[in-house]
CSV table of C-alpha atoms and ligand atoms in Angstrom, one decimal:
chain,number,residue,atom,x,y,z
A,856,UNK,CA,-16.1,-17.2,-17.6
A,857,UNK,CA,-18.1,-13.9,-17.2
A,858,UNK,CA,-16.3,-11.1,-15.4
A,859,UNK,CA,-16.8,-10.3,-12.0
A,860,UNK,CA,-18.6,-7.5,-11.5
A,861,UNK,CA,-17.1,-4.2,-9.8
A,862,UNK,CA,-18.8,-2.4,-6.7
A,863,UNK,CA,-18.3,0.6,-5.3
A,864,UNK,CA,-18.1,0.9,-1.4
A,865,UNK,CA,-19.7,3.0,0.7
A,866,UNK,CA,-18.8,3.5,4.9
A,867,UNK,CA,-20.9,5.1,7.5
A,868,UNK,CA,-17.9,5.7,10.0
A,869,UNK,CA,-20.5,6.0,13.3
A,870,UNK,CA,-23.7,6.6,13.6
A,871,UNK,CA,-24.3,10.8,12.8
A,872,UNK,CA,-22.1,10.9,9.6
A,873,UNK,CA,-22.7,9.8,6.2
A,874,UNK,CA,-21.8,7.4,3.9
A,875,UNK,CA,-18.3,7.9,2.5
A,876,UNK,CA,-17.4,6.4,-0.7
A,877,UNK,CA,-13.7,4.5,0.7
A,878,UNK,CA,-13.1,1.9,-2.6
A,879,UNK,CA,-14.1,-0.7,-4.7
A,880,UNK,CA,-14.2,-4.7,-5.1
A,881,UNK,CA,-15.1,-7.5,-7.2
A,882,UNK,CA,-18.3,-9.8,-6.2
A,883,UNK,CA,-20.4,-11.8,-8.0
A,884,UNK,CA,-23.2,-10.8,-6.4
A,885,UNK,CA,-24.3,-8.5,-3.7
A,886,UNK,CA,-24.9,-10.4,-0.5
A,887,UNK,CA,-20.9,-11.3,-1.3
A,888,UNK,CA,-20.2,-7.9,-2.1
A,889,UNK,CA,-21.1,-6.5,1.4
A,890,UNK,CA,-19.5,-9.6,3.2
A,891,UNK,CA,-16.2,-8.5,1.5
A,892,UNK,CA,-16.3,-4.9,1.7
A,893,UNK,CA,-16.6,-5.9,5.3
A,894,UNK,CA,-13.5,-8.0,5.2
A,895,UNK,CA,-11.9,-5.5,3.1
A,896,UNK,CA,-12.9,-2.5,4.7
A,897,UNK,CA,-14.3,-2.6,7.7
A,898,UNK,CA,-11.4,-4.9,9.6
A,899,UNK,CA,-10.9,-2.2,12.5
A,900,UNK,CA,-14.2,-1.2,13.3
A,901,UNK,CA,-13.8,1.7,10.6
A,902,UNK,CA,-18.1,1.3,10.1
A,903,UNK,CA,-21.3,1.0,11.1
A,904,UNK,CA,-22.8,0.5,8.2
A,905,UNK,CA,-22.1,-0.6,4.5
A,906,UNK,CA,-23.7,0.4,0.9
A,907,UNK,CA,-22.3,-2.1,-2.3
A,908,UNK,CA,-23.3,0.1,-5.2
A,909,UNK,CA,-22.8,-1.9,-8.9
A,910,UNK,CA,-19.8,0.3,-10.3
A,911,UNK,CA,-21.8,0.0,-13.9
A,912,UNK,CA,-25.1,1.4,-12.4
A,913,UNK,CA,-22.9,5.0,-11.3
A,914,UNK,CA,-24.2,7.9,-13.4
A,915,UNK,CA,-20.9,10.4,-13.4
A,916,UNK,CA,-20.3,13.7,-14.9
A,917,UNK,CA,-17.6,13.9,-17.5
A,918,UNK,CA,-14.0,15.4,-16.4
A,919,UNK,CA,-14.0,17.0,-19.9
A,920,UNK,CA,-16.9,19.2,-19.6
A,921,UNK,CA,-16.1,20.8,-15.7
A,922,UNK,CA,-16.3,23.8,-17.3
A,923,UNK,CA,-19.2,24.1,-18.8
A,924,UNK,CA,-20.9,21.6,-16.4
A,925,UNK,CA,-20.3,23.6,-13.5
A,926,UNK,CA,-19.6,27.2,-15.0
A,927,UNK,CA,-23.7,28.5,-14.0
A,928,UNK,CA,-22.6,28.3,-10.4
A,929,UNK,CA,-19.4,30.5,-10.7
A,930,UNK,CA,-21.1,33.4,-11.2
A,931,UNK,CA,-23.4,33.8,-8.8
A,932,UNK,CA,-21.7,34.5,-5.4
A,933,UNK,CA,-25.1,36.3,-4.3
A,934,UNK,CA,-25.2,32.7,-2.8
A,935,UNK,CA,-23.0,33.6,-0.2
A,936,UNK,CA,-23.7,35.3,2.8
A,937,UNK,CA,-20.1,36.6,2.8
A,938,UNK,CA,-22.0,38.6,-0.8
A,939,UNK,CA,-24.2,41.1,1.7
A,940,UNK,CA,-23.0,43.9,3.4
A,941,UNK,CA,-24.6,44.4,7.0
A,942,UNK,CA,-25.2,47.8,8.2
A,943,UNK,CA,-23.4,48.7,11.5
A,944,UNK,CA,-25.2,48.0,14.5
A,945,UNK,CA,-27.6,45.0,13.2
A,946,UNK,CA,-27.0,42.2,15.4
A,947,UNK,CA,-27.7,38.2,14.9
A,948,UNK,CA,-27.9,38.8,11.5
B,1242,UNK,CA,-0.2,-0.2,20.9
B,1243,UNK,CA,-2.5,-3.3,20.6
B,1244,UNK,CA,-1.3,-4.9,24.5
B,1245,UNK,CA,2.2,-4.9,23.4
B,1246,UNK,CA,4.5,-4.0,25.8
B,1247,UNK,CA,7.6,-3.1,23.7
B,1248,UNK,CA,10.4,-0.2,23.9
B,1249,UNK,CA,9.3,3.0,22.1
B,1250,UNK,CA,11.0,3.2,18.5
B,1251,UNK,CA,12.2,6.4,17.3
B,1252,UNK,CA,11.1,7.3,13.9
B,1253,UNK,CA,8.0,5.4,13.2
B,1254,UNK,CA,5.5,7.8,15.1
B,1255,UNK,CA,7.2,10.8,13.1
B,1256,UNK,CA,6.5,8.9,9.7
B,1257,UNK,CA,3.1,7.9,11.3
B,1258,UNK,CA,2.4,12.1,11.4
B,1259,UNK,CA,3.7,12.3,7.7
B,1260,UNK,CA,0.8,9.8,6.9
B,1261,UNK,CA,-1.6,11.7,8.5
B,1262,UNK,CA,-0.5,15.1,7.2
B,1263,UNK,CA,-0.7,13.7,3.8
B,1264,UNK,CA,-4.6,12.4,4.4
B,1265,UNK,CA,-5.4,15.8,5.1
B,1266,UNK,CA,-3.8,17.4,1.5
B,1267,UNK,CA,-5.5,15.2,-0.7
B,1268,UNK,CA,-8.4,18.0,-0.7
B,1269,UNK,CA,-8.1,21.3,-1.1
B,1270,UNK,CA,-6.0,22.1,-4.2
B,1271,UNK,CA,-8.1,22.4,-7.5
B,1272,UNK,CA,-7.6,24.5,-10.7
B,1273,UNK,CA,-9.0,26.3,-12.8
B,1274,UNK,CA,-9.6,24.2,-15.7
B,1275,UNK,CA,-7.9,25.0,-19.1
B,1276,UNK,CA,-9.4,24.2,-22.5
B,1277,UNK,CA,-6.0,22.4,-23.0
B,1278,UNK,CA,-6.1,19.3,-21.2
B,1279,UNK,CA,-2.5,18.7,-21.1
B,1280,UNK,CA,-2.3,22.8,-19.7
B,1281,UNK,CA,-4.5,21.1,-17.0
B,1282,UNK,CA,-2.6,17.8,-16.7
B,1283,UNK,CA,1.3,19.9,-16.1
B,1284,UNK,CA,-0.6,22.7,-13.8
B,1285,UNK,CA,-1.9,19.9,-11.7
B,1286,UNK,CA,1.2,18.5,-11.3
B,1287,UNK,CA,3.0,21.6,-10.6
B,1288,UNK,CA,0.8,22.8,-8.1
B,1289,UNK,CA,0.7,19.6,-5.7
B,1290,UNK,CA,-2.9,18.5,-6.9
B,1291,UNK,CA,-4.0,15.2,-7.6
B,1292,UNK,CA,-4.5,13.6,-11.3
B,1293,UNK,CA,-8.1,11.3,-10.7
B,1294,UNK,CA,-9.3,8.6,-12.7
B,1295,UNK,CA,-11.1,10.0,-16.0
B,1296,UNK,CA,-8.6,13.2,-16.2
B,1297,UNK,CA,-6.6,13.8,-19.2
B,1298,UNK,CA,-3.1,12.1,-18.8
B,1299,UNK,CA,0.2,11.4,-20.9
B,1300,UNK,CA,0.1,7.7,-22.0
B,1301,UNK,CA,3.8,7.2,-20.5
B,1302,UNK,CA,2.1,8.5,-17.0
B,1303,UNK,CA,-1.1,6.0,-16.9
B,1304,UNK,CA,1.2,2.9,-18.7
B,1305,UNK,CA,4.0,3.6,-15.9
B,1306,UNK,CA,1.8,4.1,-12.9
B,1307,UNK,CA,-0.2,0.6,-14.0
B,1308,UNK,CA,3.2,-1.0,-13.8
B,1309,UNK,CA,4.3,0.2,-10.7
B,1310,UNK,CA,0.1,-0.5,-8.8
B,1311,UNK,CA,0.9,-3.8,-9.9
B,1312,UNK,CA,3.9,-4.7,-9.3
B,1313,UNK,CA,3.0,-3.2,-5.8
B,1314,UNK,CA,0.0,-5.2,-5.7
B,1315,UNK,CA,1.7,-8.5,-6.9
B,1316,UNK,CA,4.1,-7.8,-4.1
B,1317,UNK,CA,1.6,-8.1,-1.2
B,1318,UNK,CA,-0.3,-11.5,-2.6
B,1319,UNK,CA,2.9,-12.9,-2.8
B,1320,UNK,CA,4.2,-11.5,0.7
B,1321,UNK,CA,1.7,-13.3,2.3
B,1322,UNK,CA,3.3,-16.4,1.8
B,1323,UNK,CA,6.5,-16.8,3.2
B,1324,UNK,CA,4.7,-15.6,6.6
B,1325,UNK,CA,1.9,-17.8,5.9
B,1326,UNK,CA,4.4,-20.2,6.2
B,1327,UNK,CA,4.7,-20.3,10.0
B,1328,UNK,CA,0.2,-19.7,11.0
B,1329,UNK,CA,0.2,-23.1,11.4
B,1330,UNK,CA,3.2,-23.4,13.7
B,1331,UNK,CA,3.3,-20.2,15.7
B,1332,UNK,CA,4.6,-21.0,19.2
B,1333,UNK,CA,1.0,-19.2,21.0
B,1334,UNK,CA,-2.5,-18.6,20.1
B,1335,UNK,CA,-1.8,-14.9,20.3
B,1336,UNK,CA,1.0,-15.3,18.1
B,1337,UNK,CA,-1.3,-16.9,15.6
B,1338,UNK,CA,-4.1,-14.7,15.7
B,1339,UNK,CA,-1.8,-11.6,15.4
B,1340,UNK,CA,0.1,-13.2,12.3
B,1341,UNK,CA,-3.3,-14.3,10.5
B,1342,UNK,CA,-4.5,-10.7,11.0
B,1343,UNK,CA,-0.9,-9.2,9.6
B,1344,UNK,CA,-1.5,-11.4,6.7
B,1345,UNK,CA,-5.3,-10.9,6.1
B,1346,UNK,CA,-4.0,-7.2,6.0
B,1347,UNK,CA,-1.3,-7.8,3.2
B,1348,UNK,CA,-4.1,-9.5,1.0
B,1349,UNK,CA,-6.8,-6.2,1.5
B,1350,UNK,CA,-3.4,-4.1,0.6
B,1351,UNK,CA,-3.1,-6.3,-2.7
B,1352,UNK,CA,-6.7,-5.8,-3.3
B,1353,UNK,CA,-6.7,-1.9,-2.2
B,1354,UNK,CA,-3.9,-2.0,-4.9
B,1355,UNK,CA,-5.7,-3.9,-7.8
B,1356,UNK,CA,-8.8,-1.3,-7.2
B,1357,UNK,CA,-6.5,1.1,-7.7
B,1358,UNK,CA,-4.7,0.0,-11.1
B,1359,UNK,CA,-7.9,-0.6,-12.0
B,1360,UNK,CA,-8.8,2.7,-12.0
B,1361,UNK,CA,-6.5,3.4,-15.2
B,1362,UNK,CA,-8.3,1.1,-17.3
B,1363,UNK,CA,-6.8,-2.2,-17.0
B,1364,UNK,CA,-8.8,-5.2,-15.5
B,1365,UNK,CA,-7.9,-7.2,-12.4
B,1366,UNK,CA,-8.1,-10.2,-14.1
B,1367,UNK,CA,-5.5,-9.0,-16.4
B,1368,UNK,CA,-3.0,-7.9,-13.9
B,1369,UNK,CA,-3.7,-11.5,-12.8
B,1370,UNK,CA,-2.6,-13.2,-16.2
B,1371,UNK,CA,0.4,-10.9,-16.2
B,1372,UNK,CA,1.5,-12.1,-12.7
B,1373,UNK,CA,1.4,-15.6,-13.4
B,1374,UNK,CA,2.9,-15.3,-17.4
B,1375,UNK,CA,5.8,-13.7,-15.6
B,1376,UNK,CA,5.6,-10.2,-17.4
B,1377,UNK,CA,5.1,-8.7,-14.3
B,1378,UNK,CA,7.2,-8.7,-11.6
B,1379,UNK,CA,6.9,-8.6,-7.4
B,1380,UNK,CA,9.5,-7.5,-4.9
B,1381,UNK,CA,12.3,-9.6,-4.7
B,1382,UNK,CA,12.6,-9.8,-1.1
B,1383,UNK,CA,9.5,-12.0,-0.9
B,1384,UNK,CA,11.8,-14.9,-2.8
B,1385,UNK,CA,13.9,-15.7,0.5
B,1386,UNK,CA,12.5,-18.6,2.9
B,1387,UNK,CA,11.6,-18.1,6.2
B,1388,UNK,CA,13.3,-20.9,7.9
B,1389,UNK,CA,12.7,-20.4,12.0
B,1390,UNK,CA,9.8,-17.9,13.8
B,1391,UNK,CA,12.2,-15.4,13.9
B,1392,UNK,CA,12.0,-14.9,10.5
B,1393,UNK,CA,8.8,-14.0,10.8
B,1394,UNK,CA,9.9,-11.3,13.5
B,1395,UNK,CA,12.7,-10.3,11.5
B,1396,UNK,CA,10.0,-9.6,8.4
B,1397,UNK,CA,8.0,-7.8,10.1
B,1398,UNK,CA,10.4,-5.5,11.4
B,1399,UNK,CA,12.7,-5.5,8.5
B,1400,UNK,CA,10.7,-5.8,5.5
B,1401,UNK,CA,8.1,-4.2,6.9
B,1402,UNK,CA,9.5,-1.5,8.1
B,1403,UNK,CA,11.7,-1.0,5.3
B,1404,UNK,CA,8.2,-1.1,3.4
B,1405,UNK,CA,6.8,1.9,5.2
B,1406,UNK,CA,9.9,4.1,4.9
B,1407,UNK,CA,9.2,3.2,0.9
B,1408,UNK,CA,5.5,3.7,1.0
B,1409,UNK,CA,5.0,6.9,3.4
B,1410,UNK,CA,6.3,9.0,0.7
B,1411,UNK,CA,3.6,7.7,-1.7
B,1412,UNK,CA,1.2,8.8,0.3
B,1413,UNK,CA,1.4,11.9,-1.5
B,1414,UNK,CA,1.9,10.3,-4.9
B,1415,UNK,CA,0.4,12.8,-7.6
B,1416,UNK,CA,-2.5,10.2,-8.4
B,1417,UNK,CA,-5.5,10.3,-6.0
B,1418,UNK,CA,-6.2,6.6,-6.0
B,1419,UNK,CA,-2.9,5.4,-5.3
B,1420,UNK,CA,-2.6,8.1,-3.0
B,1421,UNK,CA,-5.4,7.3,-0.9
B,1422,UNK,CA,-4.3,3.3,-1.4
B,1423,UNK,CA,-1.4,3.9,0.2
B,1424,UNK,CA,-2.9,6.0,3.1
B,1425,UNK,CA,-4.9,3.4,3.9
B,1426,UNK,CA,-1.7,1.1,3.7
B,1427,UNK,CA,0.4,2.7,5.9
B,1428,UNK,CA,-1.9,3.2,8.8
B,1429,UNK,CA,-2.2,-0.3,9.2
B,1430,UNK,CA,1.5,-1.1,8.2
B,1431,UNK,CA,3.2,0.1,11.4
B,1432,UNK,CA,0.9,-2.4,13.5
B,1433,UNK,CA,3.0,-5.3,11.2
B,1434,UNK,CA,6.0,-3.9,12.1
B,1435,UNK,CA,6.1,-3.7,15.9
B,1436,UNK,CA,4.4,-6.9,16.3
B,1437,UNK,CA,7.8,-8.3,14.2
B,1438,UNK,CA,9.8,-5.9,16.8
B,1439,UNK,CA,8.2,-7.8,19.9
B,1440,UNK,CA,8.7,-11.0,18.3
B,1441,UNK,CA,12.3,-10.5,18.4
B,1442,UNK,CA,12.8,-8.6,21.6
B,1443,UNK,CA,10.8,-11.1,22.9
B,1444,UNK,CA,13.7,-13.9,21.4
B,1445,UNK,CA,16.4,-11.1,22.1
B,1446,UNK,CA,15.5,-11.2,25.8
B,1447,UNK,CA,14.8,-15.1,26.2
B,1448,UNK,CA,17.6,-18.3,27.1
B,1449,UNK,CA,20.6,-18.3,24.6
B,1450,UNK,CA,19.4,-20.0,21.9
B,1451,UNK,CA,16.5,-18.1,21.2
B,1452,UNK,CA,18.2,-14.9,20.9
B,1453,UNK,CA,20.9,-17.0,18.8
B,1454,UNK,CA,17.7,-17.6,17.0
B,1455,UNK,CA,16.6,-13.7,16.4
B,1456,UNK,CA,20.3,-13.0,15.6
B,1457,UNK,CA,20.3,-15.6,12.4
B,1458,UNK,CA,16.9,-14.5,11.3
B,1459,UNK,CA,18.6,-10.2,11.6
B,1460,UNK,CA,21.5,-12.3,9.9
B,1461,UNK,CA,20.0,-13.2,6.6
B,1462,UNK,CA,17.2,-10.6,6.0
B,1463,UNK,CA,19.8,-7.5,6.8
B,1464,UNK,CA,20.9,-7.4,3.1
B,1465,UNK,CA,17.4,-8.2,1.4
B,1466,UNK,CA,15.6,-5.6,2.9
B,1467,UNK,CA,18.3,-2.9,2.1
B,1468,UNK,CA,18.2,-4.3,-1.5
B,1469,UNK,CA,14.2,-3.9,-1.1
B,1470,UNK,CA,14.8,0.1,-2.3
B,1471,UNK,CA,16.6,-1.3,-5.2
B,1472,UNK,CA,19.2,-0.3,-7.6
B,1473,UNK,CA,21.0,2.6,-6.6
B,1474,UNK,CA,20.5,6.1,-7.7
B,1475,UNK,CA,22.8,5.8,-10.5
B,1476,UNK,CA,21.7,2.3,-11.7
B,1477,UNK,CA,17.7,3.8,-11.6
B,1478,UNK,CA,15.8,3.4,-14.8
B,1479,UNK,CA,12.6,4.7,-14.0
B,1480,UNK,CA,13.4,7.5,-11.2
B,1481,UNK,CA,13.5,11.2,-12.7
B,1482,UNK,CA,10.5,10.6,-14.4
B,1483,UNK,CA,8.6,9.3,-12.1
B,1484,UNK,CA,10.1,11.8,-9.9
B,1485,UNK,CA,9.1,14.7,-12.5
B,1486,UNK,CA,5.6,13.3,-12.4
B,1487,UNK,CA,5.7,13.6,-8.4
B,1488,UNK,CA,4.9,9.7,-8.1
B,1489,UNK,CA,8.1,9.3,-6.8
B,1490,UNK,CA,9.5,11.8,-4.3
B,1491,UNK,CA,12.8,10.9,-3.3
B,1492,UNK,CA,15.7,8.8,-4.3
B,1493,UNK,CA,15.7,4.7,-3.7
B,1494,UNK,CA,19.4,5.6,-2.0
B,1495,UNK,CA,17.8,8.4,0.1
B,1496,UNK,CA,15.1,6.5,1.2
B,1497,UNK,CA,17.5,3.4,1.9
B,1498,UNK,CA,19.5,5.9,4.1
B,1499,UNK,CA,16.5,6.9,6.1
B,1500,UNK,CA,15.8,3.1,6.9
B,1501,UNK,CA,19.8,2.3,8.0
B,1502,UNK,CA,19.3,5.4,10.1
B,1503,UNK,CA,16.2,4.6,12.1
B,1504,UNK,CA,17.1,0.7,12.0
B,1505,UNK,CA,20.9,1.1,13.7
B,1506,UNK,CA,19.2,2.2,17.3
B,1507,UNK,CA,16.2,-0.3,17.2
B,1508,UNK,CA,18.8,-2.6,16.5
B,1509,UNK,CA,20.0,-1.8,19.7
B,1510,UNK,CA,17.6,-2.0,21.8
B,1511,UNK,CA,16.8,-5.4,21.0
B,1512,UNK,CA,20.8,-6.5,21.8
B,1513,UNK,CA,21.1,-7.3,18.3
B,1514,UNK,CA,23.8,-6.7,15.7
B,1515,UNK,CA,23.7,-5.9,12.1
B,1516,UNK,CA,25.6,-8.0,10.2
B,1517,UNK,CA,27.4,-5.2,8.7
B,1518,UNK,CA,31.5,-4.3,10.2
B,1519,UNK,CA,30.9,-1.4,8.2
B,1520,UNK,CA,28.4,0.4,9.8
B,1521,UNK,CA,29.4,3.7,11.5
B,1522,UNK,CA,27.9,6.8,12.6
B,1523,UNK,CA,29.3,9.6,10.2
B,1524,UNK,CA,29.4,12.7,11.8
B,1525,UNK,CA,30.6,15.1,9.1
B,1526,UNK,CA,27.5,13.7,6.7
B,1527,UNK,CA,25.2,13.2,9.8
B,1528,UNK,CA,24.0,9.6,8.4
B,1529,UNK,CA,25.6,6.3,9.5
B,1530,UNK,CA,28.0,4.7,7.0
B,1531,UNK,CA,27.0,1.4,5.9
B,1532,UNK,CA,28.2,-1.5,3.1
B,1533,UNK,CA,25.4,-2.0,0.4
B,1534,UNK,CA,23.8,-4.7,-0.5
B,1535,UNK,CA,24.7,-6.9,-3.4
B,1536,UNK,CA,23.1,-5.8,-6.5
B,1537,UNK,CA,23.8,-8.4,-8.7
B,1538,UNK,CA,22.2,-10.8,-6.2
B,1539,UNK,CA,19.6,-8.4,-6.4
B,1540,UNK,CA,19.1,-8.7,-10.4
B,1541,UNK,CA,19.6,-12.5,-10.2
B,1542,UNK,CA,16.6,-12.6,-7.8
B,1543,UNK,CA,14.6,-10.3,-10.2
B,1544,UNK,CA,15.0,-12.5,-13.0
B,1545,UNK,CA,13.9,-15.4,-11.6
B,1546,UNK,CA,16.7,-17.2,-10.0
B,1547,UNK,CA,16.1,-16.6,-6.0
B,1548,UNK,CA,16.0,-19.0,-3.2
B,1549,UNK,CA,12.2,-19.0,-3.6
B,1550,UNK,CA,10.9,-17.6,-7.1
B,1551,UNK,CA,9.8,-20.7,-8.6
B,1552,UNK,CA,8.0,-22.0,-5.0
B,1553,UNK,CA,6.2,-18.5,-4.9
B,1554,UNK,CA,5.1,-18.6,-8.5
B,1555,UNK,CA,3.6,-22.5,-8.6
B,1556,UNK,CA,1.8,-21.8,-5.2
B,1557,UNK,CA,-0.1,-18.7,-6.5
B,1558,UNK,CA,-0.9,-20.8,-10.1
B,1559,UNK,CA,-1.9,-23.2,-7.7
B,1560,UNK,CA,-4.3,-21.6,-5.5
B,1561,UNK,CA,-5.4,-19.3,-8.8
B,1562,UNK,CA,-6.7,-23.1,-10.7
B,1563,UNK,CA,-7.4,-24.2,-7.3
B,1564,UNK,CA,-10.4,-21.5,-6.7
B,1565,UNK,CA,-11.5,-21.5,-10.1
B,1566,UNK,CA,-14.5,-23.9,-9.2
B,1567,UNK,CA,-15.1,-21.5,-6.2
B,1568,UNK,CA,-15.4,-18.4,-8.9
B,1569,UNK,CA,-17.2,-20.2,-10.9
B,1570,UNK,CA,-19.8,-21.4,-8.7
B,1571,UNK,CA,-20.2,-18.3,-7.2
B,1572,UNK,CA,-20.7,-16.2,-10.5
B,1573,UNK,CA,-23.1,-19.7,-11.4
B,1574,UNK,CA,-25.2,-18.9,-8.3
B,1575,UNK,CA,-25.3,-15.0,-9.4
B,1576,UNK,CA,-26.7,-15.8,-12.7
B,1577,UNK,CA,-29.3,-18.0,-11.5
B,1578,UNK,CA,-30.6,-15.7,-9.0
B,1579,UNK,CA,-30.7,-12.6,-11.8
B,1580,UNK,CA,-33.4,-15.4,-14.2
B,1581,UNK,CA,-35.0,-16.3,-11.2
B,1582,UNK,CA,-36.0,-12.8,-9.2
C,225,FE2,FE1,1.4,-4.6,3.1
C,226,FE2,FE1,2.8,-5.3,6.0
């Protein structure tokens, strides 16, 4: 038999927030992979609204490389607003 | 409190906080990372953090935690069947429709579980196989029969409970996806234990033969659940490793301790006695005193020889050849859609 394919599960918890990735499952197909995440995740009103995502179809970056992969944003904490100095006496700035 | 209207037990709402203070650590602790990934692996663990899926980890730590998801896992599809036992005969429509949703829930915490060990590289299916060839193993406990309803009552309230006093400590296990598992396990394992608690008050507080009932069932599942921590401290073969590893946090004869402790007063509430002439409060230690279980009952369970092991095992071979056609069909169905759109 051909494995069952993995999904990853997605919750909107109410309407105003977004999607939260909560777990996984096996389905064979979609329509039965949103009927389960909704038995499996969703048994006390925890959503509003489901996303099944094929595990196989995630891109994701590489534990190994964190450095590198994220290194060009470490140096540049001119990003931050906390980076400025205001002058005394400007307001709603 | 789901309608109930039951006395307020002491100790679950404190170990309800510890679940919640736990959700709210699993962010907020990263590291710098090292160009030595076992430098990253030992400062992760030292500071409190959280190992996740596709990190660097020691072989030992991934091949014992795999063991441990399972056999956790294994535990809760088994579980449900002693209590699935009495759906068909509970006494009330409410009674049924609260056991088939306490048992729905142990089959999402089996599959919470799987998702979980799957995580470290191993397949469901796999952990499946394993289960049924008998080279993994579930908790003992779920190898005694429940013979009245107050069984179910007394499971819920023992075996459940004893669960959670196991299982909130996990909650900060050092692995995020067991970590977050069991978060999601323990919220909704303190609704199982109270509705076993009313059960039983309920039988407690009825004519004479009902609470001689609820005592029988407190009778018999007394020792099990205290064996449910399992050997003690000095007899533990996997503990200060997994302790080192921060997967395990305290001791299996601290943590059964902790359960006597918070058990003794429920107990009394309900008008019920342990069956245990030597439990007594000890002030110099501040703990009550009790007698332990028997361990090599205990073993003899674990290998194979309980009141129930062979039962449990043939029903879930059963209902695994039984729903092959369903998984076959299904994936079938899949298939044919995929040629056809
Ligand atoms: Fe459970
Ligand atoms: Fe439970």
């Amino acid at each position: 038999m051909t494995a069952v394919p993995l999904w990853e599960v997605f919750v909107r918890p109410r309407r105003g927030l977004s999607h939260q990735h909560v777990g996984s499952l096996h389905a064979p197909d979609a329509t039965m992979a949103l009927r389960n995440a909704r038995d499996l995740y969703t048994r006390r009103e925890e959503g509003v609204s489901i996303w099944v995502v094929p595990a196989a179809s995630i891109t994701a970056s590489s534990p190994e490389e964190r450095d590198a992969f994220f290194d060009p944003a470490a140096d540049k904490i001119y990003r931050h607003p906390t980076f400025y100095e205001v002058p005394e006496g400007a307001e709603h700035i | 409190m789901y309608g109930n209207d039951i006395p307020e037990q002491p100790g679950t709402a404190g170990l309800l906080d510890e679940v919640a203070a736990a959700e709210r650590d699993l962010a907020g602790r990263d590291h710098d990372a090292s160009a030595d990934p076992t430098a990253y692996f030992d400062a992760v663990i030292a500071a409190d953090g959280k190992i996740e899926p596709r990190d660097e980890m020691p072989e030992a730590y991934r091949k014992g935690l795999i063991r441990q998801i399972a056999q956790h896992a294994h535990s809760e599809i088994i579980g449900m069947q002693p209590e699935g036992n009495w759906i068909s005969r509970a006494p009330s429509l409410k009674r049924k429709a609260i056991l088939l949703a306490k048992v729905q829930d142990e089959a999402g915490h089996g599959l919470y579980l799987y998702a979980a060990a799957e995580t470290l590289g191993i397949d469901r299916a796999e952990l499946y196989r394993l289960l049924l060839a008998g080279k993994q193993k579930y908790s003992s406990i779920f190898n005694y029969p429940t013979l009245t309803w107050a069984d179910v009552g007394a499971v819920g309230w023992l075996v459940d409970g004893a669960a959670i006093v196991n299982q909130v400590p996990l909650c900060r296990c050092s692995y995020g996806p067991y970590a977050r598992a069991m978060i999601r396990i323990c919220k909704e394992e303190s609704f199982h234990q109270r509705q076993g608690y009313e059960i039983l008050y309920t039988l407690a507080t009825g004519t004479p033969e009902q609470k001689a009932m609820a005592q029988d069932a407190v009778d018999r599942w007394w020792y099990p659940s205290l064996a449910m921590f399992g050997p003690p401290d000095t007899d533990s073969t996997h503990s200060a490793q997994s302790m080192a590893w921060k997967i395990k946090r305290f001791s299996n004869d601290d943590l059964r301790q902790k359960f006597v402790d918070m058990t003794v007063q429920q107990a009394g509430v309900l008008g019920l006695v342990l069956p245990d002439p030597g439990l007594s409060w000890n002030e110099e230690r501040g703990h009550w005193d009790y007698t332990q279980p028997d361990y090599d009952e205990l073993f003899t369970v674990i290998k194979g020889d309980g009141p129930c092991n062979r039962e449990r095992m043939a029903h879930r071979q059963a209902a695994w050849d039984d729903g092959a056609w369903v998984r076959e069909a299904a994936m079938a169905y899949a298939e044919k859609k995929k040629v056809t759109t």
